[in-house]
Amino acid sequence: MNVLITGGAGFIGSHLVGLHLNNGDSVLAVDDLSTGRRSNIEPFFDAEDFCFEVADLLDWPGLGRAVSGVDRIYHLAAVVGMFRVLDEPVEVMRVNVGGTEAILEEVVRSGTRAEILIASSSSVYGQTQGKELDEGLDLVFTPEGGGLTGYALSKLTNELQAIAYQREYGLPVAVARLFNTVGPRQAGDYGFVLPRFVRQALDGEPLTVFGDGSQTRSFCDVRDTIEALELLAGNKANDGRPVNVGNAREISILDLAELVIERAGSSSDVEFIPYEEAYGEKFRTIGQRRPVVERLKTTTGFQPKWTLEQTIDDLIERERVEAYSREVLV
Ligand code: UDP
């Protein structure tokens, strides 16, 4: 199978590259390297069936060539990460909405019958209250919620773009509402919590808990996530309906900090940082985020395999090995 992965040098994208190369597929990855990193995919550069291009989807001369003759497209390219999303609201709209339109338009123009998976986000639930978030809920947004609302609506627009192109052109599109994803290659630079906590715990620095730490999240290991995405993309009945992709286990951020400290055997403390200091004045926190995963299960039979403890232990081990090799190399 020929596979195109936009955002292929990113955290989730690079794991998908590895999965498909392992399957024996040909993979073309494209990334503008804004948050993606060349080092994420360097191990694949020697693979015969792997190509990588650095490009912005809205300005990519190779788009037509990439889309024609492809069997599957994972569209993951987007502005992501809380710090970037809040700092670059215009880029969020340009890349997230414009990039998705560019891909879908090219699919229609080329007449390819590729399976398409569009990455949406649990941020589409906005300020929707409810213990568990299921795909059928009415959605609530706060217009003055700052950049986060812009990001949420850009992702909701992606879902509506998928449905529009499915209805009007019959494209087989899957939409994955990705909940918090964690694992190797996730960078803490853009705000993601777990790589930050692991690094802080290993450096003996305080773990920076934003707010009072009572907010909850549900974390899914990326190696599970990519399996779910593969199954979802290949589902013959795809009709653009969104599907939550995540792990239903919920944990508060304070408990997460304590768990990381415990697993690392670290002497770090927790430092509480007010949201305004972390993200700026207009920030409205999301208190709880837990997916209902019934639709994912019934559509794909997917069951996550990694526990949060296993992921944390794996990240700690990798950080230690990396720190050791840095020391030895110096
Ligand atoms: N967070 C934190 N300390 C950090 C980074 C993040 O307490 O150093 C919190 C953040 O405020 C949020 C949760 O951890 O409540 C998850 O943050 P992340 O950016 O990973 O994902 P989000 O769910 O916000 O998209």
Short mmCIF file of C-alpha atoms and ligand atoms in Angstrom, two decimals:
data_model
loop_
_atom_site.label_atom_id
_atom_site.label_comp_id
_atom_site.label_asym_id
_atom_site.label_seq_id
_atom_site.Cartn_x
_atom_site.Cartn_y
_atom_site.Cartn_z
CA MET A 1 0.00 0.00 0.00
CA ASN A 2 1.18 3.58 -0.71
CA VAL A 3 0.70 5.82 2.29
CA LEU A 4 0.95 9.60 2.61
CA ILE A 5 1.38 11.02 6.11
CA THR A 6 1.15 14.77 6.58
CA GLY A 7 2.85 15.87 9.78
CA GLY A 8 4.94 12.74 9.31
CA ALA A 9 7.92 14.04 11.29
CA GLY A 10 5.72 14.86 14.26
CA PHE A 11 5.16 12.86 17.39
CA ILE A 12 2.21 10.72 16.25
CA GLY A 13 3.09 10.94 12.55
CA SER A 14 6.57 9.49 13.01
CA HIS A 15 5.16 6.49 14.87
CA LEU A 16 2.71 5.92 12.01
CA VAL A 17 5.61 6.05 9.55
CA GLY A 18 7.32 3.26 11.51
CA LEU A 19 4.16 1.17 11.69
CA HIS A 20 3.52 1.29 7.94
CA LEU A 21 7.15 0.68 6.99
CA ASN A 22 7.02 -2.38 9.28
CA ASN A 23 3.90 -3.50 7.43
CA GLY A 24 5.92 -3.39 4.20
CA ASP A 25 4.15 -0.31 2.82
CA SER A 26 5.66 2.62 0.90
CA VAL A 27 5.49 5.79 2.91
CA LEU A 28 5.79 9.43 1.90
CA ALA A 29 5.93 11.80 4.87
CA VAL A 30 5.62 15.54 4.55
CA ASP A 31 6.21 18.03 7.35
CA ASP A 32 7.07 21.71 7.61
CA LEU A 33 9.22 20.93 10.67
CA SER A 34 7.46 23.61 12.72
CA THR A 35 6.95 21.22 15.63
CA GLY A 36 7.96 18.02 13.82
CA ARG A 37 11.62 17.07 14.04
CA ARG A 38 13.92 15.45 11.52
CA SER A 39 15.39 13.34 14.33
CA ASN A 40 11.97 11.67 14.81
CA ILE A 41 12.24 10.01 11.40
CA GLU A 42 16.00 9.79 10.95
CA PRO A 43 15.97 6.05 11.77
CA PHE A 44 13.80 5.50 8.67
CA PHE A 45 15.98 7.40 6.18
CA ASP A 46 17.73 4.20 5.12
CA ALA A 47 14.47 2.41 4.35
CA GLU A 48 14.00 1.99 0.61
CA ASP A 49 10.27 2.56 0.79
CA PHE A 50 10.46 5.82 2.70
CA CYS A 51 10.47 9.36 1.28
CA PHE A 52 10.41 12.57 3.24
CA GLU A 53 9.71 16.12 2.03
CA VAL A 54 9.87 19.34 3.98
CA ALA A 55 6.92 21.47 2.87
CA ASP A 56 3.99 23.61 3.92
CA LEU A 57 0.85 21.94 2.55
CA LEU A 58 -0.51 25.28 1.37
CA ASP A 59 2.51 25.85 -0.78
CA TRP A 60 3.72 22.39 -1.78
CA PRO A 61 4.46 21.83 -5.46
CA GLY A 62 4.58 18.06 -4.78
CA LEU A 63 1.02 17.84 -3.42
CA GLY A 64 -0.59 16.65 -6.68
CA ARG A 65 2.08 14.01 -7.24
CA ALA A 66 1.86 12.87 -3.61
CA VAL A 67 -1.91 12.43 -3.65
CA SER A 68 -2.32 10.72 -7.01
CA GLY A 69 -1.81 6.97 -6.77
CA VAL A 70 -1.87 6.92 -2.99
CA ASP A 71 -3.98 4.31 -1.16
CA ARG A 72 -4.23 5.97 2.20
CA ILE A 73 -3.71 9.46 3.60
CA TYR A 74 -3.26 10.31 7.27
CA HIS A 75 -3.67 14.06 7.61
CA LEU A 76 -2.01 15.00 10.89
CA ALA A 77 -0.25 18.23 9.91
CA ALA A 78 -1.48 21.00 12.21
CA VAL A 79 -0.37 23.68 14.61
CA VAL A 80 -0.38 21.83 17.94
CA GLY A 81 0.82 22.25 21.51
CA MET A 82 -0.75 24.67 23.97
CA PHE A 83 2.09 27.23 23.89
CA ARG A 84 2.11 27.41 20.06
CA VAL A 85 -1.66 27.43 19.81
CA LEU A 86 -1.88 30.41 22.18
CA ASP A 87 1.06 32.27 20.60
CA GLU A 88 0.11 31.81 16.93
CA PRO A 89 -3.68 32.09 16.52
CA VAL A 90 -3.49 33.16 12.87
CA GLU A 91 -1.19 30.28 11.96
CA VAL A 92 -3.66 27.93 13.67
CA MET A 93 -6.40 28.98 11.26
CA ARG A 94 -4.18 29.11 8.18
CA VAL A 95 -2.54 25.73 8.67
CA ASN A 96 -5.31 23.75 10.34
CA VAL A 97 -8.20 24.88 8.17
CA GLY A 98 -6.31 25.74 4.96
CA GLY A 99 -4.11 22.65 5.05
CA THR A 100 -7.09 20.31 5.38
CA GLU A 101 -8.89 22.01 2.51
CA ALA A 102 -5.75 21.73 0.35
CA ILE A 103 -5.57 17.97 0.92
CA LEU A 104 -9.27 17.29 0.39
CA GLU A 105 -9.42 19.48 -2.73
CA GLU A 106 -6.44 17.68 -4.21
CA VAL A 107 -8.03 14.29 -3.53
CA VAL A 108 -11.15 15.40 -5.41
CA ARG A 109 -9.14 16.94 -8.25
CA SER A 110 -6.97 13.87 -8.73
CA GLY A 111 -9.90 11.45 -8.55
CA THR A 112 -7.95 9.14 -6.23
CA ARG A 113 -10.00 6.76 -4.09
CA ALA A 114 -7.60 6.89 -1.16
CA GLU A 115 -8.79 6.13 2.36
CA ILE A 116 -8.40 9.36 4.34
CA LEU A 117 -8.00 9.85 8.05
CA ILE A 118 -8.28 13.37 9.43
CA ALA A 119 -6.90 14.04 12.90
CA SER A 120 -9.31 16.02 15.04
CA SER A 121 -8.86 16.67 18.73
CA SER A 122 -10.65 16.31 22.05
CA SER A 123 -10.42 20.11 22.19
CA VAL A 124 -13.60 20.14 20.05
CA TYR A 125 -15.47 19.40 23.28
CA GLY A 126 -14.54 22.96 24.33
CA GLN A 127 -16.20 23.84 27.61
CA THR A 128 -18.72 21.03 27.26
CA GLN A 129 -19.43 19.72 30.72
CA GLY A 130 -20.11 16.08 31.34
CA LYS A 131 -18.29 13.38 33.12
CA GLU A 132 -17.61 11.42 30.00
CA LEU A 133 -17.28 12.90 26.55
CA ASP A 134 -19.13 11.04 23.86
CA GLU A 135 -19.27 11.95 20.22
CA GLY A 136 -22.98 12.79 20.24
CA LEU A 137 -22.78 15.58 22.85
CA ASP A 138 -23.81 19.13 21.98
CA LEU A 139 -20.69 21.26 22.11
CA VAL A 140 -20.14 24.40 24.17
CA PHE A 141 -17.54 27.06 23.37
CA THR A 142 -16.56 30.31 25.00
CA PRO A 143 -15.90 32.96 22.33
CA GLU A 144 -13.63 34.84 24.72
CA GLY A 145 -11.71 31.73 25.61
CA GLY A 146 -8.65 33.10 23.85
CA GLY A 147 -6.55 31.09 21.43
CA LEU A 148 -7.77 27.78 22.68
CA THR A 149 -11.25 28.39 21.28
CA GLY A 150 -9.67 29.21 17.93
CA TYR A 151 -7.82 25.92 17.97
CA ALA A 152 -10.93 23.98 19.04
CA LEU A 153 -12.97 25.56 16.26
CA SER A 154 -10.24 24.93 13.69
CA LYS A 155 -10.39 21.24 14.60
CA LEU A 156 -14.20 21.23 14.55
CA THR A 157 -13.98 22.85 11.12
CA ASN A 158 -11.73 19.96 10.02
CA GLU A 159 -14.49 17.57 11.08
CA LEU A 160 -17.06 19.53 9.12
CA GLN A 161 -14.74 19.65 6.10
CA ALA A 162 -14.46 15.85 6.28
CA ILE A 163 -18.22 15.45 6.43
CA ALA A 164 -18.76 17.98 3.63
CA TYR A 165 -16.34 16.23 1.25
CA GLN A 166 -17.76 12.85 2.22
CA ARG A 167 -21.34 13.97 1.50
CA GLU A 168 -20.63 15.87 -1.68
CA TYR A 169 -17.93 13.72 -3.26
CA GLY A 170 -18.36 10.40 -1.46
CA LEU A 171 -14.80 10.42 -0.11
CA PRO A 172 -14.14 7.66 2.44
CA VAL A 173 -13.06 9.80 5.37
CA ALA A 174 -12.41 8.80 8.97
CA VAL A 175 -12.26 11.46 11.68
CA ALA A 176 -10.29 10.72 14.85
CA ARG A 177 -10.93 12.92 17.88
CA LEU A 178 -7.57 12.41 19.54
CA PHE A 179 -7.43 12.65 23.32
CA ASN A 180 -4.16 13.24 25.16
CA THR A 181 -1.49 11.08 23.60
CA VAL A 182 1.84 10.31 25.26
CA GLY A 183 4.99 8.34 24.57
CA PRO A 184 8.47 8.48 23.08
CA ARG A 185 9.36 11.48 20.85
CA GLN A 186 6.79 13.82 22.38
CA ALA A 187 8.55 17.10 23.07
CA GLY A 188 7.82 19.12 26.19
CA ASP A 189 8.78 22.42 24.51
CA TYR A 190 5.24 23.24 23.39
CA GLY A 191 3.63 22.56 26.76
CA PHE A 192 2.76 18.84 26.71
CA VAL A 193 2.63 17.74 30.29
CA LEU A 194 4.15 14.26 30.53
CA PRO A 195 7.54 14.86 28.85
CA ARG A 196 7.87 17.99 30.99
CA PHE A 197 7.13 16.11 34.22
CA VAL A 198 9.52 13.26 33.35
CA ARG A 199 12.36 15.64 32.53
CA GLN A 200 11.72 17.72 35.67
CA ALA A 201 11.60 14.61 37.89
CA LEU A 202 14.86 13.26 36.48
CA ASP A 203 16.58 16.64 36.79
CA GLY A 204 15.44 16.91 40.42
CA GLU A 205 13.52 20.07 39.59
CA PRO A 206 10.02 20.89 40.87
CA LEU A 207 7.20 19.50 38.70
CA THR A 208 5.26 22.49 37.38
CA VAL A 209 1.57 21.77 38.02
CA PHE A 210 -0.59 24.43 36.38
CA GLY A 211 -3.60 25.54 38.44
CA ASP A 212 -4.34 23.40 41.50
CA GLY A 213 -3.78 20.12 39.64
CA SER A 214 -7.37 18.95 40.09
CA GLN A 215 -7.99 19.05 36.32
CA THR A 216 -8.13 15.54 34.85
CA ARG A 217 -6.94 14.07 31.57
CA SER A 218 -6.97 10.59 30.01
CA PHE A 219 -3.67 9.55 28.48
CA CYS A 220 -3.22 7.02 25.70
CA ASP A 221 0.16 5.64 24.68
CA VAL A 222 1.07 6.61 21.12
CA ARG A 223 1.79 2.96 20.26
CA ASP A 224 -1.84 2.21 21.04
CA THR A 225 -3.04 5.37 19.32
CA ILE A 226 -1.42 4.50 15.99
CA GLU A 227 -3.00 1.06 16.04
CA ALA A 228 -6.39 2.66 16.56
CA LEU A 229 -5.71 5.12 13.72
CA GLU A 230 -4.66 2.32 11.38
CA LEU A 231 -7.81 0.34 12.13
CA LEU A 232 -10.00 3.40 11.79
CA ALA A 233 -8.47 4.48 8.49
CA GLY A 234 -9.00 1.03 6.98
CA ASN A 235 -12.62 0.71 8.07
CA LYS A 236 -14.71 0.34 4.92
CA ALA A 237 -17.76 2.01 6.46
CA ASN A 238 -16.11 5.38 7.11
CA ASP A 239 -18.52 8.22 6.60
CA GLY A 240 -16.85 11.15 8.30
CA ARG A 241 -18.47 10.57 11.68
CA PRO A 242 -16.03 11.52 14.45
CA VAL A 243 -14.65 8.78 16.66
CA ASN A 244 -12.96 9.39 20.02
CA VAL A 245 -9.47 7.90 20.09
CA GLY A 246 -8.00 7.51 23.53
CA ASN A 247 -7.79 5.57 26.73
CA ALA A 248 -10.68 5.92 29.18
CA ARG A 249 -8.56 5.92 32.33
CA GLU A 250 -8.72 9.34 33.94
CA ILE A 251 -6.15 10.92 36.27
CA SER A 252 -5.76 14.35 37.83
CA ILE A 253 -2.65 16.30 36.89
CA LEU A 254 -1.54 16.43 40.53
CA ASP A 255 -1.83 12.63 40.75
CA LEU A 256 0.10 12.38 37.50
CA ALA A 257 2.90 14.53 38.95
CA GLU A 258 3.03 12.33 42.05
CA LEU A 259 3.01 9.17 39.97
CA VAL A 260 5.95 10.39 37.87
CA ILE A 261 7.91 11.36 41.00
CA GLU A 262 7.24 7.92 42.49
CA ARG A 263 8.13 5.92 39.35
CA ALA A 264 11.34 7.94 38.89
CA GLY A 265 12.30 7.57 42.55
CA SER A 266 12.81 11.34 42.40
CA SER A 267 13.21 13.79 45.26
CA SER A 268 11.45 16.55 43.28
CA ASP A 269 8.58 18.54 44.76
CA VAL A 270 5.49 19.88 43.08
CA GLU A 271 5.27 23.61 42.30
CA PHE A 272 1.83 25.07 41.62
CA ILE A 273 1.81 27.73 38.89
CA PRO A 274 -1.33 29.82 38.30
CA TYR A 275 -2.88 29.32 34.86
CA GLU A 276 -2.49 33.02 34.01
CA GLU A 277 1.23 32.74 34.56
CA ALA A 278 1.48 29.58 32.47
CA TYR A 279 -0.79 30.52 29.58
CA GLY A 280 -1.73 34.23 29.89
CA GLU A 281 -4.74 36.14 31.12
CA LYS A 282 -7.66 34.93 29.03
CA PHE A 283 -7.07 31.25 29.52
CA ARG A 284 -10.09 29.14 30.55
CA THR A 285 -9.08 25.77 31.89
CA ILE A 286 -10.67 22.50 30.87
CA GLY A 287 -11.43 20.75 34.13
CA GLN A 288 -12.08 17.25 32.96
CA ARG A 289 -11.44 15.22 29.86
CA ARG A 290 -12.36 11.59 29.53
CA PRO A 291 -13.44 9.86 26.33
CA VAL A 292 -16.27 7.44 25.87
CA VAL A 293 -14.60 4.85 23.67
CA GLU A 294 -17.58 2.69 22.72
CA ARG A 295 -17.70 3.92 19.12
CA LEU A 296 -13.99 3.22 18.67
CA LYS A 297 -14.41 -0.26 20.15
CA THR A 298 -17.44 -1.19 18.07
CA THR A 299 -15.96 0.29 14.88
CA THR A 300 -12.50 -1.26 15.19
CA GLY A 301 -12.38 -3.71 18.13
CA PHE A 302 -9.53 -1.58 19.50
CA GLN A 303 -8.32 -2.09 23.09
CA PRO A 304 -5.34 -0.15 24.48
CA LYS A 305 -2.46 -2.30 25.70
CA TRP A 306 -0.19 0.17 27.47
CA THR A 307 -0.91 1.24 31.04
CA LEU A 308 0.05 4.75 32.09
CA GLU A 309 2.62 3.29 34.50
CA GLN A 310 4.27 1.34 31.66
CA THR A 311 4.44 4.45 29.50
CA ILE A 312 5.94 6.51 32.31
CA ASP A 313 8.52 3.80 33.11
CA ASP A 314 9.43 3.56 29.43
CA LEU A 315 9.87 7.34 29.14
CA ILE A 316 12.01 7.45 32.28
CA GLU A 317 14.20 4.64 30.96
CA ARG A 318 14.65 6.34 27.57
CA GLU A 319 15.53 9.69 29.19
CA ARG A 320 18.10 7.96 31.38
CA VAL A 321 19.68 6.17 28.43
CA GLU A 322 19.80 9.43 26.45
CA ALA A 323 21.32 11.34 29.36
CA TYR A 324 23.93 8.57 29.78
CA SER A 325 24.90 8.62 26.10
CA ARG A 326 25.20 12.42 26.20
CA GLU A 327 27.56 12.10 29.16
CA VAL A 328 29.63 9.36 27.54
CA LEU A 329 29.89 11.29 24.27
CA VAL A 330 31.09 14.49 25.96
N1 UDP B 1 0.13 21.01 32.60
C1 UDP B 1 0.74 21.19 33.82
N2 UDP B 1 2.08 21.44 33.84
C2 UDP B 1 2.85 21.52 32.70
C3 UDP B 1 2.21 21.32 31.45
C4 UDP B 1 0.85 21.08 31.43
O1 UDP B 1 0.10 21.14 34.88
O2 UDP B 1 4.07 21.74 32.81
C5 UDP B 1 -1.32 20.71 32.59
C6 UDP B 1 -2.15 21.53 31.62
O3 UDP B 1 -2.53 22.75 32.21
C7 UDP B 1 -3.33 20.63 31.37
C8 UDP B 1 -2.73 19.23 31.45
O4 UDP B 1 -1.49 19.37 32.15
O5 UDP B 1 -4.29 20.76 32.39
C9 UDP B 1 -2.45 18.60 30.09
O6 UDP B 1 -1.72 19.51 29.33
P1 UDP B 1 -1.25 19.25 27.84
O7 UDP B 1 -0.74 20.54 27.29
O8 UDP B 1 -0.33 18.06 27.82
O9 UDP B 1 -2.57 18.79 27.09
P2 UDP B 1 -4.04 19.50 27.00
O10 UDP B 1 -4.96 18.50 27.59
O11 UDP B 1 -4.03 20.77 27.79
O12 UDP B 1 -4.25 19.71 25.55
#
